Amino acid sequence: MRKFNFCAGPAALPEPVLLQAQQELLDWGGRGCSVMEVSHRSPEFTEVAETAEQDLRDLLAIPDNYKVLFLHGGATAQFSAVPWNLFGGPGRVADYIYTGQWAKKAIAEARRYGPVNVVASSEDRNFSYAPGPDSWQQSEDAAYFHYTPNETIGGVEFDYVPEVSCPLVADMSSNILSRPIPVEKFGMIYAGAQKNIGPSGIAVGIVRDDLLDRALDGIPRSLNWRVAADAGSMDNTPPTFAWYLSGLVFKWLKARGGVSAMELESRRKSAMLYDFIDGSDFYSSPVEPGSRSRMNVPFVLADDSLDGAFLEQSEAAGLLNLKGHRSVGGMRASLYNAVPMEAVEALVAFMADFEKRMG
């Protein structure tokens, strides 16, 4: 029996996608072999790749002057790829907003290739909010402006898109495909797949055409967006199974009404959990209300000596992976697109029962 999986990543995948992959595992499309066993340059897999790209373009309304890339190395590789690809253009400093662990990693990597200006930080309140534009200290001539719209670990999400004069870059690993986004406001969007796109092993990049030729000299070929774009993301053998599964997820999303429907669903799911937490003296949220993530909901128990019992009993109840990240502790429920409303209902029911018995 399938259980409810609240893992932050690799995360839950839609059951219909898993069932289709299961059915096609040994005989994909009547070919007598798996999709993992065909050439990535074959007409059959080329169709998979092209269809996945078009479906993603449809879901996010990606303009024609943007390239869609399917990349190796997850979002972490893009922490390096972003400065490598953009520091060679106008401007010699990069602006970053520091909102938690993933922004911290991106900043540290960018500093290896050029100067970084931290425009704003939420460290003063333990990364519990998204800094507003009135607090920013922007550079006059930045090569690009980078932010993390959703911090997976801290559960902080921006409710707005920054307005900047230089190329805007975003690590959307945790909330891509959970709502419509104005792609035309961004220079580059990247996202590791293992949360809302598909399995780990692949990342998506959406890059505006005019940014493809700004790379620093000596950039590794595997990180060069121009090389990836010109080769159709197949300069070398791509992670074909992850690409195929991501394509199935895109089909599933379209069948469910696309990202607008996902936004409504994500708001319903997160509101149910936050409302319960806010109405309890036993549980609390460490994130300020205006910055709370719809995708990752951290919470703590009033008595942290009960954390072990909570985790043990929730797992026994079929509620998996609720332990908070090791750097912050507590609990965390990740409510990505593939996590159904029934999972949140079951979680809230368990939390209410646990509070009644243990509070």
GROMACS .gro file of C-alpha atoms in nm:
model
  359
    1MET     CA    1   0.000   0.000   0.000
    2ARG     CA    2   0.131   0.344  -0.094
    3LYS     CA    3   0.197   0.575   0.198
    4PHE     CA    4   0.194   0.954   0.211
    5ASN     CA    5   0.543   1.087   0.141
    6PHE     CA    6   0.635   1.436   0.266
    7CYS     CA    7   1.003   1.415   0.169
    8ALA     CA    8   1.168   1.742   0.063
    9GLY     CA    9   1.356   1.570  -0.216
   10PRO     CA   10   1.383   1.335  -0.385
   11ALA     CA   11   1.013   1.380  -0.339
   12ALA     CA   12   0.685   1.211  -0.416
   13LEU     CA   13   0.607   1.141  -0.780
   14PRO     CA   14   0.252   1.118  -0.919
   15GLU     CA   15   0.122   0.763  -0.888
   16PRO     CA   16  -0.012   0.755  -1.248
   17VAL     CA   17   0.338   0.845  -1.371
   18LEU     CA   18   0.497   0.566  -1.167
   19LEU     CA   19   0.241   0.316  -1.291
   20GLN     CA   20   0.301   0.412  -1.654
   21ALA     CA   21   0.676   0.385  -1.607
   22GLN     CA   22   0.627   0.047  -1.443
   23GLN     CA   23   0.417  -0.077  -1.733
   24GLU     CA   24   0.672   0.045  -1.987
   25LEU     CA   25   0.985  -0.058  -1.800
   26LEU     CA   26   1.057  -0.374  -1.998
   27ASP     CA   27   0.872  -0.289  -2.318
   28TRP     CA   28   0.864   0.080  -2.402
   29GLY     CA   29   0.637   0.165  -2.694
   30GLY     CA   30   0.632  -0.193  -2.820
   31ARG     CA   31   1.007  -0.190  -2.886
   32GLY     CA   32   1.087  -0.484  -2.660
   33CYS     CA   33   1.324  -0.285  -2.442
   34SER     CA   34   1.327  -0.007  -2.185
   35VAL     CA   35   1.354   0.364  -2.262
   36MET     CA   36   1.683   0.343  -2.071
   37GLU     CA   37   1.819   0.104  -2.334
   38VAL     CA   38   1.774   0.311  -2.650
   39SER     CA   39   2.009   0.566  -2.798
   40HIS     CA   40   1.950   0.923  -2.685
   41ARG     CA   41   1.998   1.020  -3.049
   42SER     CA   42   1.741   0.777  -3.183
   43PRO     CA   43   1.425   0.918  -3.345
   44GLU     CA   44   1.221   0.760  -3.066
   45PHE     CA   45   1.403   0.930  -2.781
   46THR     CA   46   1.433   1.254  -2.977
   47GLU     CA   47   1.054   1.259  -2.982
   48VAL     CA   48   1.046   1.210  -2.604
   49ALA     CA   49   1.287   1.500  -2.556
   50GLU     CA   50   1.110   1.735  -2.795
   51THR     CA   51   0.767   1.656  -2.650
   52ALA     CA   52   0.889   1.714  -2.295
   53GLU     CA   53   1.032   2.051  -2.395
   54GLN     CA   54   0.713   2.158  -2.568
   55ASP     CA   55   0.496   2.048  -2.277
   56LEU     CA   56   0.713   2.248  -2.036
   57ARG     CA   57   0.691   2.549  -2.269
   58ASP     CA   58   0.313   2.513  -2.270
   59LEU     CA   59   0.288   2.478  -1.892
   60LEU     CA   60   0.498   2.788  -1.818
   61ALA     CA   61   0.411   2.990  -2.132
   62ILE     CA   62   0.784   3.016  -2.213
   63PRO     CA   63   0.847   3.278  -2.485
   64ASP     CA   64   1.019   3.178  -2.809
   65ASN     CA   65   1.332   3.378  -2.727
   66TYR     CA   66   1.422   3.142  -2.441
   67LYS     CA   67   1.604   2.812  -2.466
   68VAL     CA   68   1.487   2.518  -2.255
   69LEU     CA   69   1.776   2.302  -2.137
   70PHE     CA   70   1.779   1.963  -1.966
   71LEU     CA   71   2.102   1.954  -1.770
   72HIS     CA   72   2.327   1.734  -1.558
   73GLY     CA   73   2.432   1.803  -1.201
   74GLY     CA   74   2.109   1.925  -1.044
   75ALA     CA   75   2.064   2.282  -0.924
   76THR     CA   76   2.398   2.268  -0.743
   77ALA     CA   77   2.586   2.256  -1.074
   78GLN     CA   78   2.405   2.574  -1.172
   79PHE     CA   79   2.546   2.751  -0.864
   80SER     CA   80   2.871   2.736  -1.063
   81ALA     CA   81   2.719   2.761  -1.411
   82VAL     CA   82   2.539   3.090  -1.339
   83PRO     CA   83   2.853   3.295  -1.264
   84TRP     CA   84   3.057   3.107  -1.525
   85ASN     CA   85   2.800   3.196  -1.793
   86LEU     CA   86   2.712   3.550  -1.687
   87PHE     CA   87   3.024   3.714  -1.543
   88GLY     CA   88   3.167   3.750  -1.894
   89GLY     CA   89   2.903   4.006  -1.994
   90PRO     CA   90   2.840   4.364  -1.882
   91GLY     CA   91   2.901   4.428  -1.513
   92ARG     CA   92   3.160   4.263  -1.291
   93VAL     CA   93   2.964   4.210  -0.970
   94ALA     CA   94   2.668   3.986  -0.900
   95ASP     CA   95   2.380   4.077  -0.668
   96TYR     CA   96   2.242   3.802  -0.443
   97ILE     CA   97   1.968   3.787  -0.180
   98TYR     CA   98   2.066   3.573   0.121
   99THR     CA   99   1.760   3.393   0.258
  100GLY     CA  100   1.884   3.056   0.380
  101GLN     CA  101   2.099   2.752   0.317
  102TRP     CA  102   2.053   2.726  -0.060
  103ALA     CA  103   2.112   3.096  -0.118
  104LYS     CA  104   2.423   3.063   0.102
  105LYS     CA  105   2.560   2.783  -0.116
  106ALA     CA  106   2.489   2.978  -0.434
  107ILE     CA  107   2.664   3.287  -0.296
  108ALA     CA  108   2.969   3.092  -0.182
  109GLU     CA  109   3.009   2.935  -0.525
  110ALA     CA  110   2.962   3.263  -0.712
  111ARG     CA  111   3.237   3.422  -0.505
  112ARG     CA  112   3.485   3.180  -0.661
  113TYR     CA  113   3.439   3.350  -0.998
  114GLY     CA  114   3.379   3.716  -0.917
  115PRO     CA  115   3.269   3.969  -0.657
  116VAL     CA  116   2.929   3.924  -0.495
  117ASN     CA  117   2.714   4.194  -0.338
  118VAL     CA  118   2.464   4.062  -0.083
  119VAL     CA  119   2.171   4.290  -0.160
  120ALA     CA  120   1.971   4.184   0.145
  121SER     CA  121   1.976   3.916   0.412
  122SER     CA  122   1.721   3.765   0.647
  123GLU     CA  123   1.989   3.623   0.877
  124ASP     CA  124   1.897   3.883   1.140
  125ARG     CA  125   1.574   3.693   1.214
  126ASN     CA  126   1.707   3.343   1.159
  127PHE     CA  127   1.600   3.333   0.793
  128SER     CA  128   1.231   3.348   0.883
  129TYR     CA  129   1.121   3.595   0.615
  130ALA     CA  130   1.180   3.716   0.258
  131PRO     CA  131   1.336   4.065   0.257
  132GLY     CA  132   1.129   4.333   0.082
  133PRO     CA  133   1.273   4.560  -0.190
  134ASP     CA  134   1.287   4.856   0.049
  135SER     CA  135   1.580   4.689   0.228
  136TRP     CA  136   1.792   4.614  -0.080
  137GLN     CA  137   2.136   4.761  -0.143
  138GLN     CA  138   2.176   4.693  -0.515
  139SER     CA  139   2.486   4.741  -0.729
  140GLU     CA  140   2.479   5.011  -0.993
  141ASP     CA  141   2.592   4.780  -1.274
  142ALA     CA  142   2.541   4.417  -1.177
  143ALA     CA  143   2.604   4.133  -1.421
  144TYR     CA  144   2.293   3.963  -1.280
  145PHE     CA  145   2.065   3.948  -0.977
  146HIS     CA  146   2.011   3.605  -0.813
  147TYR     CA  147   1.752   3.493  -0.560
  148THR     CA  148   1.596   3.174  -0.428
  149PRO     CA  149   1.217   3.211  -0.457
  150ASN     CA  150   1.159   2.923  -0.215
  151GLU     CA  151   1.402   2.805   0.052
  152THR     CA  152   1.336   2.433   0.093
  153ILE     CA  153   1.502   2.403   0.434
  154GLY     CA  154   1.367   2.714   0.603
  155GLY     CA  155   1.025   2.712   0.439
  156VAL     CA  156   1.042   3.074   0.319
  157GLU     CA  157   0.884   3.174  -0.013
  158PHE     CA  158   0.882   3.508  -0.193
  159ASP     CA  159   0.531   3.626  -0.281
  160TYR     CA  160   0.663   3.863  -0.548
  161VAL     CA  161   0.910   3.868  -0.838
  162PRO     CA  162   1.194   4.118  -0.792
  163GLU     CA  163   1.199   4.410  -1.035
  164VAL     CA  164   1.561   4.471  -1.141
  165SER     CA  165   1.740   4.630  -1.435
  166CYS     CA  166   1.992   4.348  -1.490
  167PRO     CA  167   1.920   3.983  -1.578
  168LEU     CA  168   1.715   3.819  -1.302
  169VAL     CA  169   1.824   3.464  -1.212
  170ALA     CA  170   1.621   3.231  -0.991
  171ASP     CA  171   1.675   2.890  -0.833
  172MET     CA  172   1.318   2.759  -0.855
  173SER     CA  173   1.397   2.402  -0.755
  174SER     CA  174   1.132   2.390  -0.482
  175ASN     CA  175   0.838   2.574  -0.635
  176ILE     CA  176   0.861   2.556  -1.012
  177LEU     CA  177   0.537   2.435  -1.175
  178SER     CA  178   0.338   2.515  -0.860
  179ARG     CA  179   0.198   2.839  -1.003
  180PRO     CA  180   0.222   3.054  -1.317
  181ILE     CA  181   0.539   3.262  -1.344
  182PRO     CA  182   0.616   3.559  -1.571
  183VAL     CA  183   0.911   3.396  -1.748
  184GLU     CA  184   0.971   3.711  -1.952
  185LYS     CA  185   1.086   3.890  -1.634
  186PHE     CA  186   1.374   3.647  -1.590
  187GLY     CA  187   1.706   3.611  -1.762
  188MET     CA  188   1.756   3.256  -1.637
  189ILE     CA  189   1.554   3.008  -1.430
  190TYR     CA  190   1.695   2.678  -1.310
  191ALA     CA  191   1.550   2.395  -1.105
  192GLY     CA  192   1.662   2.056  -0.984
  193ALA     CA  193   1.402   1.803  -1.091
  194GLN     CA  194   1.362   1.602  -0.773
  195LYS     CA  195   1.086   1.809  -0.614
  196ASN     CA  196   0.821   1.917  -0.864
  197ILE     CA  197   0.953   1.793  -1.199
  198GLY     CA  198   1.069   1.433  -1.178
  199PRO     CA  199   1.339   1.212  -1.028
  200SER     CA  200   1.684   1.327  -0.925
  201GLY     CA  201   1.958   1.330  -1.185
  202ILE     CA  202   1.843   1.609  -1.412
  203ALA     CA  203   1.781   1.982  -1.392
  204VAL     CA  204   1.586   2.222  -1.609
  205GLY     CA  205   1.729   2.552  -1.729
  206ILE     CA  206   1.532   2.829  -1.903
  207VAL     CA  207   1.771   3.085  -2.053
  208ARG     CA  208   1.701   3.399  -2.253
  209ASP     CA  209   1.878   3.388  -2.589
  210ASP     CA  210   2.080   3.706  -2.540
  211LEU     CA  211   2.252   3.557  -2.232
  212LEU     CA  212   2.399   3.255  -2.408
  213ASP     CA  213   2.725   3.422  -2.512
  214ARG     CA  214   2.846   3.592  -2.194
  215ALA     CA  215   3.054   3.306  -2.054
  216LEU     CA  216   3.392   3.356  -1.895
  217ASP     CA  217   3.694   3.219  -2.079
  218GLY     CA  218   3.779   2.870  -1.968
  219ILE     CA  219   3.427   2.768  -1.871
  220PRO     CA  220   3.395   2.390  -1.850
  221ARG     CA  221   3.215   2.259  -2.156
  222SER     CA  222   2.961   2.071  -1.943
  223LEU     CA  223   2.849   2.397  -1.776
  224ASN     CA  224   2.829   2.611  -2.089
  225TRP     CA  225   2.468   2.703  -2.171
  226ARG     CA  226   2.554   2.784  -2.533
  227VAL     CA  227   2.698   2.438  -2.584
  228ALA     CA  228   2.390   2.279  -2.426
  229ALA     CA  229   2.152   2.493  -2.631
  230ASP     CA  230   2.326   2.424  -2.962
  231ALA     CA  231   2.334   2.051  -2.891
  232GLY     CA  232   1.971   2.023  -2.782
  233SER     CA  233   2.092   1.931  -2.432
  234MET     CA  234   2.269   1.630  -2.585
  235ASP     CA  235   2.631   1.735  -2.609
  236ASN     CA  236   2.692   1.414  -2.418
  237THR     CA  237   2.461   1.134  -2.311
  238PRO     CA  238   2.186   1.287  -2.097
  239PRO     CA  239   2.006   1.115  -1.807
  240THR     CA  240   1.746   0.968  -2.040
  241PHE     CA  241   1.526   0.794  -1.783
  242ALA     CA  242   1.496   1.109  -1.572
  243TRP     CA  243   1.414   1.309  -1.886
  244TYR     CA  244   1.148   1.055  -1.987
  245LEU     CA  245   0.991   1.056  -1.639
  246SER     CA  246   0.994   1.437  -1.629
  247GLY     CA  247   0.805   1.434  -1.958
  248LEU     CA  248   0.542   1.204  -1.807
  249VAL     CA  249   0.504   1.446  -1.514
  250PHE     CA  250   0.451   1.734  -1.758
  251LYS     CA  251   0.173   1.534  -1.927
  252TRP     CA  252   0.018   1.462  -1.585
  253LEU     CA  253   0.025   1.830  -1.495
  254LYS     CA  254  -0.140   1.932  -1.821
  255ALA     CA  255  -0.413   1.672  -1.770
  256ARG     CA  256  -0.482   1.814  -1.421
  257GLY     CA  257  -0.528   2.170  -1.546
  258GLY     CA  258  -0.171   2.296  -1.555
  259VAL     CA  259   0.008   2.531  -1.317
  260SER     CA  260  -0.299   2.745  -1.244
  261ALA     CA  261  -0.472   2.439  -1.103
  262MET     CA  262  -0.158   2.348  -0.910
  263GLU     CA  263  -0.150   2.694  -0.754
  264LEU     CA  264  -0.506   2.659  -0.625
  265GLU     CA  265  -0.428   2.313  -0.491
  266SER     CA  266  -0.106   2.424  -0.324
  267ARG     CA  267  -0.281   2.710  -0.151
  268ARG     CA  268  -0.553   2.479  -0.021
  269LYS     CA  269  -0.305   2.222   0.108
  270SER     CA  270  -0.070   2.466   0.278
  271ALA     CA  271  -0.355   2.672   0.425
  272MET     CA  272  -0.504   2.363   0.587
  273LEU     CA  273  -0.175   2.278   0.757
  274TYR     CA  274  -0.084   2.634   0.857
  275ASP     CA  275  -0.433   2.698   0.995
  276PHE     CA  276  -0.408   2.391   1.214
  277ILE     CA  277  -0.060   2.485   1.337
  278ASP     CA  278  -0.163   2.844   1.413
  279GLY     CA  279  -0.466   2.722   1.607
  280SER     CA  280  -0.256   2.500   1.830
  281ASP     CA  281  -0.045   2.572   2.137
  282PHE     CA  282   0.135   2.242   2.086
  283TYR     CA  283   0.281   2.319   1.740
  284SER     CA  284   0.422   2.639   1.595
  285SER     CA  285   0.568   2.771   1.270
  286PRO     CA  286   0.909   2.945   1.275
  287VAL     CA  287   0.831   3.138   0.954
  288GLU     CA  288   0.669   3.480   0.948
  289PRO     CA  289   0.314   3.459   0.802
  290GLY     CA  290   0.379   3.677   0.497
  291SER     CA  291   0.672   3.463   0.385
  292ARG     CA  292   0.547   3.111   0.444
  293SER     CA  293   0.614   2.857   0.174
  294ARG     CA  294   0.335   2.665   0.007
  295MET     CA  295   0.578   2.384  -0.075
  296ASN     CA  296   0.778   2.327   0.245
  297VAL     CA  297   0.611   2.371   0.584
  298PRO     CA  298   0.851   2.351   0.881
  299PHE     CA  299   0.702   2.330   1.229
  300VAL     CA  300   0.820   2.259   1.580
  301LEU     CA  301   0.667   2.095   1.885
  302ALA     CA  302   0.642   2.296   2.206
  303ASP     CA  303   0.828   2.013   2.381
  304ASP     CA  304   1.108   1.895   2.155
  305SER     CA  305   1.164   1.591   2.376
  306LEU     CA  306   0.860   1.450   2.197
  307ASP     CA  307   1.018   1.481   1.852
  308GLY     CA  308   1.130   1.120   1.846
  309ALA     CA  309   0.788   0.988   1.942
  310PHE     CA  310   0.622   1.212   1.684
  311LEU     CA  311   0.843   1.081   1.405
  312GLU     CA  312   0.813   0.719   1.509
  313GLN     CA  313   0.435   0.730   1.542
  314SER     CA  314   0.377   0.934   1.226
  315GLU     CA  315   0.577   0.685   1.022
  316ALA     CA  316   0.378   0.401   1.174
  317ALA     CA  317   0.066   0.587   1.062
  318GLY     CA  318   0.191   0.594   0.702
  319LEU     CA  319   0.319   0.953   0.706
  320LEU     CA  320   0.675   0.944   0.580
  321ASN     CA  321   0.977   1.177   0.595
  322LEU     CA  322   0.853   1.446   0.834
  323LYS     CA  323   1.187   1.503   1.003
  324GLY     CA  324   1.319   1.857   0.956
  325HIS     CA  325   1.651   1.924   0.787
  326ARG     CA  326   1.951   1.838   1.004
  327SER     CA  327   2.062   2.203   1.009
  328VAL     CA  328   1.740   2.331   1.172
  329GLY     CA  329   1.572   2.033   1.338
  330GLY     CA  330   1.202   2.011   1.411
  331MET     CA  331   0.959   1.884   1.149
  332ARG     CA  332   0.894   1.964   0.785
  333ALA     CA  333   0.610   1.862   0.556
  334SER     CA  334   0.681   1.915   0.187
  335LEU     CA  335   0.361   1.960  -0.011
  336TYR     CA  336   0.474   1.937  -0.372
  337ASN     CA  337   0.234   1.889  -0.662
  338ALA     CA  338   0.234   1.510  -0.633
  339VAL     CA  339   0.134   1.518  -0.265
  340PRO     CA  340  -0.247   1.490  -0.259
  341MET     CA  341  -0.488   1.677  -0.036
  342GLU     CA  342  -0.566   1.346   0.133
  343ALA     CA  343  -0.208   1.339   0.261
  344VAL     CA  344  -0.249   1.676   0.431
  345GLU     CA  345  -0.583   1.571   0.579
  346ALA     CA  346  -0.419   1.258   0.719
  347LEU     CA  347  -0.128   1.459   0.859
  348VAL     CA  348  -0.353   1.712   1.033
  349ALA     CA  349  -0.564   1.431   1.179
  350PHE     CA  350  -0.253   1.261   1.314
  351MET     CA  351  -0.115   1.585   1.458
  352ALA     CA  352  -0.444   1.654   1.633
  353ASP     CA  353  -0.451   1.305   1.780
  354PHE     CA  354  -0.086   1.324   1.887
  355GLU     CA  355  -0.147   1.656   2.060
  356LYS     CA  356  -0.450   1.514   2.241
  357ARG     CA  357  -0.254   1.215   2.367
  358MET     CA  358   0.081   1.378   2.440
  359GLY     CA  359   0.011   1.747   2.501
   0.00000   0.00000   0.00000
